Each structure stands twice: as structure tokens, then as C-alpha cells.
């Protein structure tokens, strides 16, 4: 079964959790794109929702499809956030940020009563870290914080290389909020909570892609069907 088909099935399954009148956070990435498309069909059929996007990319898609949107300030709390993940680990700890939207994704996920992750089942791993961990930092320019980041990563029992994320034409990737990203190629993250707090303490770090204690459910689509994991 094709990966895109699995992503769409996971998105369709998560749509079940959206009920009339809900305030919904809309994730970013190829799986979340399917969710927004399918949600738009329900809106067209009369479903009443107000949505907060997690990126300019998702905002544009929602506007184009006629999904009602608002800012987080306007809606305050969210009932549900539906978003993808690069990795889903034990305790539904996630690595996110492959698409570069991790800052607003985490803000929106935190503002939601429930965060539901949608993914194809290959994203489920026994140990996080095979996917490079995105770290959003202020534009390091002359003052590189890479060294203190490397120390923090080592202090949490991880080793690996930090690589600046570049866009297709080789320029530094700039996030929606004007920051740059370093991807930490760690291989394994034995203690995600320890790594998350060590990284967060480094001055100049804006956010990182470890989402711990945020997802309450994961809807994973595989060849054998849909598996729902609860934290
Ligand atoms: O960048 C992100 O956080 C995305 O949600 C990513 O984690 C999942 O993207 P995908 O659905 O395209 O695999």
C-alpha cells in the first residue's frame, strides 16, 4: 500500500474525533495536508469548526479550501489538535519539525485539550532519534551556539552532528518566525526528557522537535489497518 494512501487513511480516521462546534488546531506536513482536505469536505457538508493553523503553509491550504480559521488569541483554548510526526516513540513522545513548523506546532499542541497524531505506521519506533532532531535557534550569525548545544546534547547521553538546515537552493532555511534550524543527527535518544530539558536550557534555543507529554493519542495507518495508541 502506498505511503500517501496510508497517510490519508490515518487522517480520515482522525476526522472521527472532530465534532460540531470544535476549535481545532491544524498540523503541518503531508499527513496533516490530507486531514485539512478531508476536514474541508465536512465543512462544506455543514460541519461547524473554527481552526488555528500551525504554519503559513497550512493557513494557505485552509483558506483556499474554505476552512474557517482564527488566531490562537481569538479562540483561546482548543478542543483538539491534529498533527503529523516524524517519529512516534514510547509514551507517545514525538520527534517533529521535519517540515520546519515545530514552534507554532508546539504552541498549538500545548493550547489543545487533546493532541492526536496521525501518521503511517512506519513512524512508530522503539527508540527516538533515527530521524534528525530539529532545533530552532535564533539566527546564529556571528554568535554560534552550536558548541553549547553540543555540550547539552552530550550531557543528556547523546552524540551526533548538528547540521544547519538548508532549503533547495542551499540557503539557510528560515522558519515562519524568522529563525534558523539545526538538525541533530543523534541516531538514538535514550532519554528524550533529559535531552529536551538540556537543549531548552541553552541560550539562543527557541524550540526543539521533542514533543513529550503532548500527544494523548496516535492514529497509525499500516498495511494491516488502523492502530490507535493512547498515552
Ligand atoms: O514538520 C512536522 O512537524 C510535520 O508534522 C512532520 O512531523 C510530519 O510530516 P509528514 O506528515 O509529512 O511526514
Coordinates of N, CA and C and ligand atoms in Angstrom, one line a residue:
X1 N 0.9 -1.2 0.0 CA 0.0 0.0 0.0 C 0.9 1.2 0.0
X2 N 0.5 2.2 -0.8 CA 1.3 3.4 -1.0 C 1.3 4.3 0.3
X3 N 2.4 4.9 0.6 CA 2.6 5.7 1.8 C 1.5 6.8 1.9
X4 N 1.3 7.5 0.8 CA 0.3 8.6 0.8 C -1.1 8.1 1.1
X5 N -1.4 6.8 0.7 CA -2.7 6.3 0.9 C -2.8 6.0 2.4
X6 N -1.7 5.5 3.0 CA -1.7 5.3 4.5 C -1.9 6.6 5.3
X7 N -1.2 7.6 4.8 CA -1.4 8.9 5.5 C -2.8 9.4 5.4
X8 N -3.5 9.2 4.2 CA -4.8 9.6 4.1 C -5.8 8.8 5.0
X9 N -5.5 7.5 5.1 CA -6.3 6.7 5.9 C -6.2 7.1 7.4
X10 N -5.0 7.5 7.8 CA -4.8 7.9 9.2 C -5.6 9.2 9.4
X11 N -5.5 10.1 8.4 CA -6.2 11.4 8.5 C -7.7 11.2 8.6
X12 N -8.2 10.3 7.7 CA -9.6 10.0 7.7 C -10.1 9.5 9.1
X13 N -9.3 8.6 9.6 CA -9.7 8.0 10.9 C -9.7 9.1 12.0
X14 N -8.8 10.0 12.0 CA -8.8 11.1 13.0 C -9.9 12.1 12.9
X15 N -10.5 12.1 11.7 CA -11.6 13.0 11.4 C -12.8 12.7 12.3
X16 N -12.8 11.4 12.7 CA -13.9 10.9 13.6 C -14.0 11.7 14.9
X17 N -12.8 12.2 15.3 CA -12.8 12.9 16.6 C -13.2 14.4 16.6
X18 N -13.5 14.9 15.4 CA -13.9 16.3 15.2 C -15.4 16.3 15.3
X19 N -16.0 17.1 16.2 CA -17.4 17.2 16.3 C -17.8 18.7 16.2
X20 N -19.1 18.9 15.9 CA -19.6 20.2 15.6 C -19.3 21.2 16.7
X21 N -18.8 22.4 16.3 CA -18.5 23.4 17.2 C -17.2 23.4 17.8
X22 N -16.3 22.4 17.4 CA -15.0 22.3 17.9 C -14.0 23.4 17.4
X23 N -13.1 23.7 18.3 CA -11.9 24.6 17.9 C -10.8 23.6 17.7
X24 N -10.2 23.6 16.5 CA -9.3 22.6 16.1 C -7.9 23.2 15.6
X25 N -6.8 22.7 16.2 CA -5.5 23.1 15.7 C -5.2 22.2 14.5
X26 N -4.7 22.8 13.4 CA -4.4 22.1 12.2 C -2.9 22.0 12.0
X27 N -2.4 20.8 11.9 CA -1.0 20.5 11.8 C -0.4 20.8 10.5
X28 N 0.9 20.5 10.3 CA 1.6 20.9 9.1 C 2.4 19.6 8.6
X29 N 2.5 19.5 7.3 CA 3.1 18.3 6.7 C 2.2 17.6 5.8
X30 N 2.7 16.5 5.2 CA 1.9 15.8 4.1 C 0.7 15.1 4.7
X31 N 0.9 14.6 5.9 CA -0.3 13.8 6.5 C -1.3 14.8 7.0
X32 N -0.9 15.9 7.6 CA -1.8 16.9 8.1 C -2.6 17.5 6.9
X33 N -1.9 17.6 5.7 CA -2.5 18.2 4.5 C -3.7 17.3 4.1
X34 N -3.6 16.0 4.2 CA -4.8 15.1 3.9 C -5.9 15.5 4.9
X35 N -5.5 15.6 6.2 CA -6.5 15.9 7.2 C -7.3 17.2 6.9
X36 N -6.6 18.2 6.5 CA -7.2 19.5 6.2 C -8.2 19.4 5.0
X37 N -7.7 18.6 4.0 CA -8.5 18.4 2.8 C -9.8 17.7 3.2
X38 N -9.7 16.6 4.0 CA -10.9 15.8 4.4 C -11.8 16.6 5.3
X39 N -11.2 17.4 6.2 CA -12.0 18.3 7.1 C -12.8 19.3 6.2
X40 N -12.1 19.8 5.2 CA -12.8 20.8 4.3 C -14.1 20.2 3.7
X41 N -14.0 19.0 3.4 CA -15.2 18.3 2.8 C -16.3 18.3 3.8
X42 N -16.0 18.0 5.1 CA -17.0 18.0 6.1 C -17.6 19.4 6.4
X43 N -16.7 20.4 6.3 CA -17.1 21.8 6.5 C -18.1 22.2 5.4
X44 N -17.8 21.7 4.2 CA -18.6 22.0 3.0 C -20.0 21.3 3.2
X45 N -20.0 20.2 4.0 CA -21.2 19.5 4.2 C -21.9 20.0 5.4
X46 N -21.4 21.1 6.1 CA -22.1 21.7 7.2 C -21.5 21.6 8.5
X47 N -20.3 20.9 8.7 CA -19.7 20.8 10.0 C -19.2 22.2 10.4
X48 N -19.5 22.6 11.7 CA -19.1 23.9 12.2 C -17.8 23.7 13.0
X49 N -16.7 24.2 12.5 CA -15.5 24.2 13.3 C -14.8 25.6 13.1
X50 N -13.9 25.9 14.1 CA -13.0 27.1 13.9 C -11.6 26.6 14.1
X51 N -10.7 26.9 13.2 CA -9.4 26.2 13.2 C -8.3 27.2 13.3
X52 N -7.2 26.7 14.0 CA -6.0 27.5 14.1 C -4.9 26.7 13.4
X53 N -4.3 27.3 12.3 CA -3.2 26.6 11.6 C -1.9 26.7 12.3
X54 N -1.0 25.7 12.0 CA 0.3 25.7 12.7 C 1.4 26.2 11.8
X55 N 1.1 26.7 10.6 CA 2.1 27.2 9.7 C 1.4 28.1 8.6
X56 N 2.2 28.9 7.9 CA 1.7 29.7 6.8 C 1.2 28.7 5.7
X57 N 1.9 27.6 5.6 CA 1.5 26.6 4.6 C 0.1 26.1 4.8
X58 N -0.1 25.7 6.1 CA -1.5 25.2 6.4 C -2.5 26.2 6.4
X59 N -2.1 27.5 6.8 CA -3.1 28.6 6.7 C -3.5 28.8 5.2
X60 N -2.6 28.8 4.3 CA -2.9 29.0 2.9 C -3.8 27.8 2.4
X61 N -3.6 26.6 2.8 CA -4.4 25.5 2.4 C -5.8 25.6 3.0
X62 N -5.9 26.0 4.2 CA -7.2 26.1 4.9 C -8.0 27.2 4.2
X63 N -7.4 28.4 4.0 CA -8.1 29.5 3.4 C -8.6 29.1 2.0
X64 N -7.7 28.4 1.2 CA -8.1 28.0 -0.2 C -9.3 27.1 -0.2
X65 N -9.3 26.2 0.9 CA -10.4 25.2 0.9 C -11.6 25.7 1.7
X66 N -11.6 26.9 2.2 CA -12.8 27.5 2.9 C -13.0 26.9 4.3
X67 N -11.9 26.5 4.9 CA -12.0 26.0 6.3 C -11.9 27.3 7.2
X68 N -12.9 27.5 8.1 CA -12.9 28.7 8.9 C -11.6 28.8 9.8
X69 N -10.9 29.9 9.8 CA -9.7 29.9 10.7 C -9.8 31.2 11.6
X70 N -9.0 31.1 12.6 CA -8.8 32.2 13.6 C -7.4 32.1 14.2
X71 N -7.0 33.1 14.9 CA -5.7 33.1 15.6 C -6.0 32.4 17.0
X72 N -4.9 32.0 17.5 CA -5.0 31.3 18.8 C -5.5 32.3 19.9
X73 N -5.1 33.6 19.7 CA -5.6 34.6 20.7 C -7.2 34.7 20.6
X74 N -7.7 34.6 19.3 CA -9.1 34.8 19.2 C -9.9 33.6 19.8
X75 N -9.3 32.4 19.7 CA -10.1 31.2 20.2 C -9.7 30.8 21.6
X76 N -8.5 31.3 22.0 CA -8.1 30.9 23.4 C -7.7 29.4 23.4
X77 N -8.5 28.6 24.0 CA -8.2 27.2 24.1 C -8.7 26.4 22.9
X78 N -8.0 25.3 22.6 CA -8.5 24.4 21.5 C -9.0 23.1 22.1
X79 N -10.0 22.6 21.4 CA -10.6 21.3 21.9 C -9.6 20.1 21.4
X80 N -9.1 20.3 20.3 CA -8.3 19.2 19.6 C -7.3 19.8 18.7
X81 N -6.1 19.1 18.7 CA -5.1 19.5 17.7 C -4.8 18.2 16.9
X82 N -4.8 18.2 15.6 CA -4.4 17.0 14.8 C -3.2 17.3 14.0
X83 N -2.1 16.6 14.2 CA -0.8 16.9 13.5 C -0.1 15.6 13.2
X84 N 0.9 15.7 12.3 CA 1.7 14.6 12.0 C 2.9 14.4 12.9
X85 N 3.8 13.5 12.6 CA 5.0 13.4 13.4 C 6.1 12.7 12.5
X86 N 7.3 13.0 12.8 CA 8.4 12.3 12.1 C 8.7 11.0 12.8
X87 N 8.5 10.9 14.1 CA 8.7 9.7 14.8 C 7.7 9.6 16.0
X88 N 7.2 8.5 16.3 CA 6.3 8.3 17.4 C 7.0 7.2 18.3
X89 N 7.4 7.6 19.5 CA 8.1 6.7 20.4 C 7.3 6.3 21.6
X90 N 8.0 5.6 22.5 CA 7.3 5.2 23.8 C 6.7 6.3 24.5
X91 N 5.5 6.1 25.1 CA 4.8 7.1 25.8 C 4.3 8.2 24.9
X92 N 4.2 7.9 23.6 CA 3.8 8.9 22.6 C 4.7 10.1 22.6
X93 N 6.0 10.0 23.0 CA 6.9 11.0 22.8 C 7.2 11.1 21.3
X94 N 7.3 12.3 20.8 CA 7.4 12.5 19.3 C 8.6 13.3 19.0
X95 N 9.1 13.0 17.8 CA 10.0 13.9 17.1 C 9.2 14.6 16.0
X96 N 9.2 15.9 16.0 CA 8.5 16.7 15.0 C 9.4 17.8 14.4
X97 N 9.0 18.4 13.4 CA 9.8 19.5 12.8 C 10.4 19.3 11.5
X98 N 10.1 18.1 10.9 CA 10.7 17.8 9.6 C 10.3 18.8 8.6
X99 N 9.1 19.4 8.8 CA 8.6 20.4 7.9 C 9.0 21.9 8.3
X100 N 9.7 22.0 9.5 CA 10.1 23.3 9.9 C 9.1 24.1 10.7
X101 N 8.0 23.5 11.1 CA 6.9 24.3 11.7 C 6.8 24.0 13.2
X102 N 7.9 23.4 13.8 CA 7.8 22.9 15.1 C 7.4 23.9 16.2
X103 N 7.8 25.2 16.0 CA 7.5 26.2 17.1 C 6.0 26.4 17.2
X104 N 5.3 26.8 16.1 CA 3.9 27.0 16.2 C 3.1 25.7 16.4
X105 N 3.7 24.6 15.9 CA 3.0 23.3 16.2 C 3.0 23.0 17.7
X106 N 4.1 23.3 18.4 CA 4.1 23.0 19.8 C 3.3 24.0 20.6
X107 N 3.2 25.2 20.2 CA 2.4 26.2 20.8 C 0.9 25.8 20.7
X108 N 0.5 25.4 19.5 CA -0.9 25.0 19.2 C -1.2 23.7 20.0
X109 N -0.2 22.7 19.9 CA -0.5 21.5 20.6 C -0.7 21.7 22.1
X110 N 0.1 22.6 22.7 CA 0.0 22.8 24.1 C -1.3 23.5 24.4
X111 N -1.9 24.3 23.5 CA -3.1 25.0 23.8 C -4.4 24.1 23.6
X112 N -4.1 22.9 23.2 CA -5.3 21.9 22.9 C -5.5 21.0 24.1
X113 N -6.8 20.7 24.3 CA -7.1 19.7 25.4 C -6.5 18.3 25.0
X114 N -6.7 18.0 23.7 CA -6.2 16.7 23.2 C -5.3 16.9 22.0
X115 N -4.2 16.3 21.9 CA -3.4 16.3 20.6 C -3.4 14.9 20.1
X116 N -3.9 14.8 18.8 CA -4.0 13.5 18.2 C -3.0 13.5 17.0
X117 N -2.0 12.5 17.0 CA -1.0 12.4 16.0 C -1.5 11.5 14.9
X118 N -1.4 11.8 13.7 CA -1.7 11.0 12.5 C -0.5 10.7 11.7
X119 N -0.3 9.4 11.4 CA 0.9 9.0 10.7 C 0.7 7.6 10.1
X120 N 1.6 7.4 9.1 CA 1.7 6.0 8.6 C 2.5 5.2 9.6
X121 N 2.3 3.9 9.7 CA 2.8 3.2 10.9 C 4.4 3.1 10.9
X122 N 5.0 3.4 9.8 CA 6.5 3.4 9.8 C 7.1 4.4 10.7
X123 N 6.2 5.4 11.1 CA 6.7 6.4 12.0 C 6.9 5.9 13.5
X124 N 6.3 4.8 13.8 CA 6.3 4.2 15.1 C 7.7 3.6 15.4
X125 N 8.4 4.0 16.4 CA 9.8 3.5 16.7 C 9.9 3.1 18.1
X126 N 10.8 2.2 18.4 CA 11.1 1.8 19.8 C 11.9 2.8 20.6
X127 N 12.8 3.4 19.8 CA 13.7 4.5 20.4 C 13.7 5.7 19.5
X128 N 13.5 6.9 20.0 CA 13.5 8.1 19.1 C 15.0 8.3 18.7
X129 N 15.1 9.0 17.6 CA 16.4 9.6 17.2 C 17.0 9.2 15.9
X130 N 16.3 8.2 15.2 CA 16.8 7.9 13.9 C 16.5 9.1 13.0
X131 N 15.4 9.8 13.2 CA 15.1 11.0 12.4 C 15.9 12.1 13.1
X132 N 16.6 12.9 12.3 CA 17.4 14.0 12.9 C 16.5 15.0 13.7
X133 N 16.9 15.4 14.9 CA 16.1 16.2 15.8 C 16.2 17.7 15.4
X134 N 15.1 18.3 14.9 CA 15.2 19.7 14.6 C 15.3 20.6 15.8
X135 N 16.2 21.6 15.8 CA 16.3 22.6 16.9 C 16.2 23.9 16.3
X136 N 15.3 24.7 16.7 CA 15.1 26.1 16.2 C 15.8 27.1 17.0
X137 N 16.7 27.8 16.4 CA 17.6 28.8 17.2 C 17.5 30.1 16.6
X138 N 17.8 31.2 17.4 CA 17.9 32.5 16.8 C 19.0 32.5 15.8
X139 N 18.9 33.3 14.7 CA 19.8 33.2 13.6 C 21.2 33.4 14.2
X140 N 22.0 32.3 14.1 CA 23.3 32.4 14.9 C 24.3 33.4 14.3
X141 N 24.2 33.6 13.0 CA 25.1 34.7 12.5 C 26.5 34.6 13.1
X142 N 27.0 35.7 13.7 CA 28.4 35.7 14.2 C 28.4 34.8 15.5
X143 N 27.3 34.8 16.3 CA 27.4 34.1 17.6 C 26.9 32.7 17.4
X144 N 27.7 31.7 17.2 CA 27.2 30.4 17.1 C 27.0 29.8 18.4
X145 N 25.8 29.2 18.6 CA 25.6 28.5 19.9 C 25.7 27.0 19.8
X146 N 26.3 26.6 18.6 CA 26.4 25.2 18.3 C 27.2 24.5 19.4
X147 N 28.3 25.1 19.9 CA 29.1 24.4 20.9 C 28.4 24.2 22.2
X148 N 27.6 25.2 22.7 CA 26.9 24.9 23.9 C 25.8 23.9 23.7
X149 N 25.3 23.8 22.5 CA 24.3 22.8 22.1 C 24.9 21.4 22.2
X150 N 26.1 21.4 21.6 CA 26.8 20.1 21.6 C 27.0 19.6 23.0
X151 N 27.4 20.5 23.9 CA 27.7 20.1 25.3 C 26.4 19.6 25.9
X152 N 25.3 20.4 25.7 CA 24.0 20.0 26.2 C 23.6 18.6 25.7
X153 N 23.8 18.3 24.5 CA 23.4 17.0 23.9 C 24.2 15.9 24.5
X154 N 25.5 16.2 24.7 CA 26.4 15.2 25.3 C 25.9 14.9 26.7
X155 N 25.6 16.0 27.4 CA 25.2 15.9 28.9 C 24.0 15.0 29.0
X156 N 23.2 14.9 27.9 CA 22.0 14.0 28.0 C 22.3 12.6 27.5
X157 N 23.5 12.3 27.3 CA 23.9 11.0 26.8 C 23.7 10.7 25.4
X158 N 23.7 11.8 24.6 CA 23.6 11.6 23.1 C 24.8 12.1 22.4
X159 N 25.1 11.6 21.3 CA 26.2 12.1 20.5 C 25.7 12.3 19.0
X160 N 26.3 13.2 18.4 CA 25.9 13.4 17.0 C 26.2 14.7 16.4
X161 N 26.0 14.9 15.1 CA 26.4 16.1 14.4 C 25.2 17.0 14.3
X162 N 25.5 18.3 14.4 CA 24.5 19.3 14.2 C 24.7 19.9 12.8
X163 N 23.6 19.8 12.0 CA 23.7 20.3 10.6 C 22.7 21.5 10.4
X164 N 23.2 22.6 9.9 CA 22.3 23.7 9.6 C 21.3 23.2 8.5
X165 N 20.0 23.5 8.6 CA 19.1 23.1 7.6 C 19.1 24.1 6.4
X166 N 19.2 23.6 5.2 CA 19.2 24.5 4.1 C 18.0 24.2 3.2
X167 N 17.6 25.2 2.5 CA 16.5 25.0 1.5 C 17.0 24.5 0.2
X168 N 16.1 24.3 -0.8 CA 16.5 23.6 -2.0 C 17.7 24.3 -2.7
X169 N 17.8 25.7 -2.6 CA 18.9 26.2 -3.3 C 20.1 26.5 -2.4
X170 N 20.1 25.8 -1.3 CA 21.3 25.8 -0.5 C 21.4 26.9 0.5
X171 N 20.4 27.8 0.5 CA 20.4 28.9 1.5 C 19.9 28.4 2.9
X172 N 20.3 29.1 4.0 CA 19.7 28.6 5.3 C 18.2 28.7 5.3
X173 N 17.6 27.6 5.7 CA 16.1 27.5 5.8 C 15.7 28.5 6.9
X174 N 14.7 29.4 6.6 CA 14.2 30.4 7.5 C 12.8 30.0 7.9
X175 N 12.5 29.8 9.2 CA 11.2 29.4 9.6 C 10.2 30.5 9.5
X176 N 8.9 30.2 9.7 CA 7.8 31.2 9.6 C 8.1 32.4 10.6
X177 N 8.9 32.1 11.6 CA 9.1 33.1 12.6 C 10.5 33.7 12.5
X178 N 11.2 33.5 11.4 CA 12.4 34.2 11.1 C 13.6 33.6 11.8
X179 N 13.5 32.3 12.3 CA 14.7 31.7 12.9 C 15.3 30.7 11.9
X180 N 16.4 30.1 12.4 CA 17.1 29.1 11.6 C 17.0 27.7 12.3
X181 N 17.3 26.7 11.6 CA 17.2 25.3 12.2 C 18.5 24.6 12.1
X182 N 18.8 23.9 13.2 CA 19.9 22.9 13.2 C 19.3 21.6 13.3
X183 N 19.7 20.6 12.5 CA 19.2 19.2 12.7 C 20.3 18.4 13.4
X184 N 19.9 17.8 14.5 CA 20.9 17.0 15.3 C 20.7 15.5 14.9
X185 N 21.8 15.0 14.3 CA 21.8 13.6 13.8 C 22.3 12.7 14.9
X186 N 21.4 12.3 15.8 CA 21.9 11.6 17.0 C 21.8 10.1 16.9
X187 N 21.0 9.6 16.1 CA 20.9 8.1 15.9 C 20.0 7.5 17.0
X188 N 20.2 7.8 18.2 CA 19.4 7.3 19.3 C 19.2 8.3 20.4
X189 N 18.0 8.4 21.0 CA 17.7 9.3 22.1 C 17.2 8.5 23.2
X190 N 18.1 7.9 24.0 CA 17.7 7.0 25.1 C 16.8 7.7 26.2
X191 N 17.0 9.0 26.4 CA 16.2 9.7 27.5 C 15.7 11.0 26.9
X192 N 14.6 10.9 26.1 CA 14.1 12.1 25.5 C 13.8 13.3 26.5
X193 N 13.3 13.0 27.7 CA 13.0 14.1 28.6 C 14.3 14.8 29.0
X194 N 15.3 14.0 29.3 CA 16.6 14.6 29.7 C 17.2 15.5 28.6
X195 N 17.1 15.0 27.3 CA 17.6 15.8 26.2 C 16.8 17.0 26.0
X196 N 15.5 16.9 26.1 CA 14.6 18.1 25.9 C 14.9 19.2 26.9
X197 N 15.1 18.8 28.1 CA 15.4 19.9 29.1 C 16.8 20.5 28.9
X198 N 17.8 19.6 28.6 CA 19.1 20.1 28.4 C 19.2 21.1 27.2
X199 N 18.5 20.7 26.1 CA 18.5 21.6 24.9 C 17.8 22.9 25.3
X200 N 16.7 22.8 26.0 CA 15.9 24.0 26.2 C 16.6 25.0 27.1
X201 N 17.6 24.6 27.8 CA 18.4 25.5 28.7 C 19.5 26.3 28.0
X202 N 19.7 25.9 26.8 CA 20.8 26.6 26.0 C 20.3 27.9 25.5
X203 N 21.0 29.0 25.9 CA 20.6 30.3 25.5 C 20.6 30.4 23.9
X204 N 19.5 31.0 23.4 CA 19.5 31.1 21.9 C 18.7 30.0 21.2
X205 N 18.3 29.0 22.0 CA 17.4 28.0 21.5 C 16.0 28.5 21.7
X206 N 15.2 28.5 20.6 CA 13.9 28.9 20.6 C 12.9 27.8 20.9
X207 N 13.2 26.6 20.2 CA 12.3 25.4 20.4 C 13.0 24.2 19.8
X208 N 12.6 23.0 20.2 CA 13.1 21.8 19.6 C 12.0 20.9 19.2
X209 N 12.3 19.8 18.5 CA 11.2 19.0 18.0 C 10.8 17.8 18.8
X210 N 11.3 17.8 20.1 CA 10.8 16.7 21.0 C 9.5 17.2 21.6
X211 N 8.4 16.4 21.4 CA 7.1 16.7 21.9 C 6.9 15.6 23.0
X212 N 7.0 16.0 24.2 CA 6.9 15.0 25.3 C 5.6 15.3 26.2
X213 N 4.8 14.3 26.4 CA 3.6 14.6 27.2 C 2.5 15.4 26.5
X214 N 2.6 15.6 25.2 CA 1.7 16.5 24.5 C 0.6 15.6 23.7
X215 N 1.1 14.6 23.1 CA 0.1 13.8 22.3 C -0.6 12.8 23.3
X216 N -1.9 12.8 23.2 CA -2.7 11.9 24.0 C -3.1 10.7 23.2
X217 N -3.0 10.7 21.9 CA -3.4 9.6 21.1 C -2.6 9.6 19.7
X218 N -2.3 8.4 19.2 CA -1.7 8.4 17.9 C -2.6 7.4 17.0
X219 N -2.9 7.9 15.8 CA -3.7 7.1 14.9 C -2.7 6.7 13.8
X220 N -2.4 5.4 13.7 CA -1.3 5.0 12.8 C -2.0 4.0 11.8
X221 N -1.7 4.3 10.5 CA -2.2 3.5 9.4 C -1.1 2.6 8.8
X222 N -1.4 1.3 8.8 CA -0.4 0.4 8.2 C -1.1 -0.6 7.3
X223 N -0.4 -1.5 6.7 CA -1.0 -2.4 5.7 C -2.1 -3.2 6.3
X224 N -2.0 -3.5 7.6 CA -3.0 -4.3 8.3 C -4.1 -3.5 8.8
X225 N -4.1 -2.2 8.6 CA -5.3 -1.3 9.0 C -4.8 -0.2 10.0
X226 N -5.8 0.3 10.7 CA -5.6 1.4 11.6 C -5.3 0.9 13.0
X227 N -4.2 1.5 13.7 CA -3.9 1.2 15.1 C -4.0 2.5 15.8
X228 N -4.8 2.5 16.9 CA -4.9 3.7 17.8 C -4.1 3.4 19.1
X229 N -3.2 4.3 19.4 CA -2.4 4.2 20.6 C -2.8 5.3 21.5
X230 N -3.1 5.0 22.8 CA -3.4 6.0 23.8 C -2.3 6.1 24.8
X231 N -2.0 7.3 25.2 CA -0.8 7.5 26.1 C -1.2 7.0 27.5
Ligands
LIG1 O1 7.2 19.0 10.5 C1 6.3 18.4 11.2 O2 6.3 18.5 12.4 C2 5.4 17.5 10.5 O3 4.2 17.4 11.2 C3 6.1 16.2 10.4 O4 6.5 15.8 11.7 C4 5.3 15.1 9.7 O5 5.3 15.4 8.4 P1 4.7 14.3 7.3 O6 3.3 14.1 7.7 O7 4.8 15.0 6.0 O8 5.5 13.0 7.5

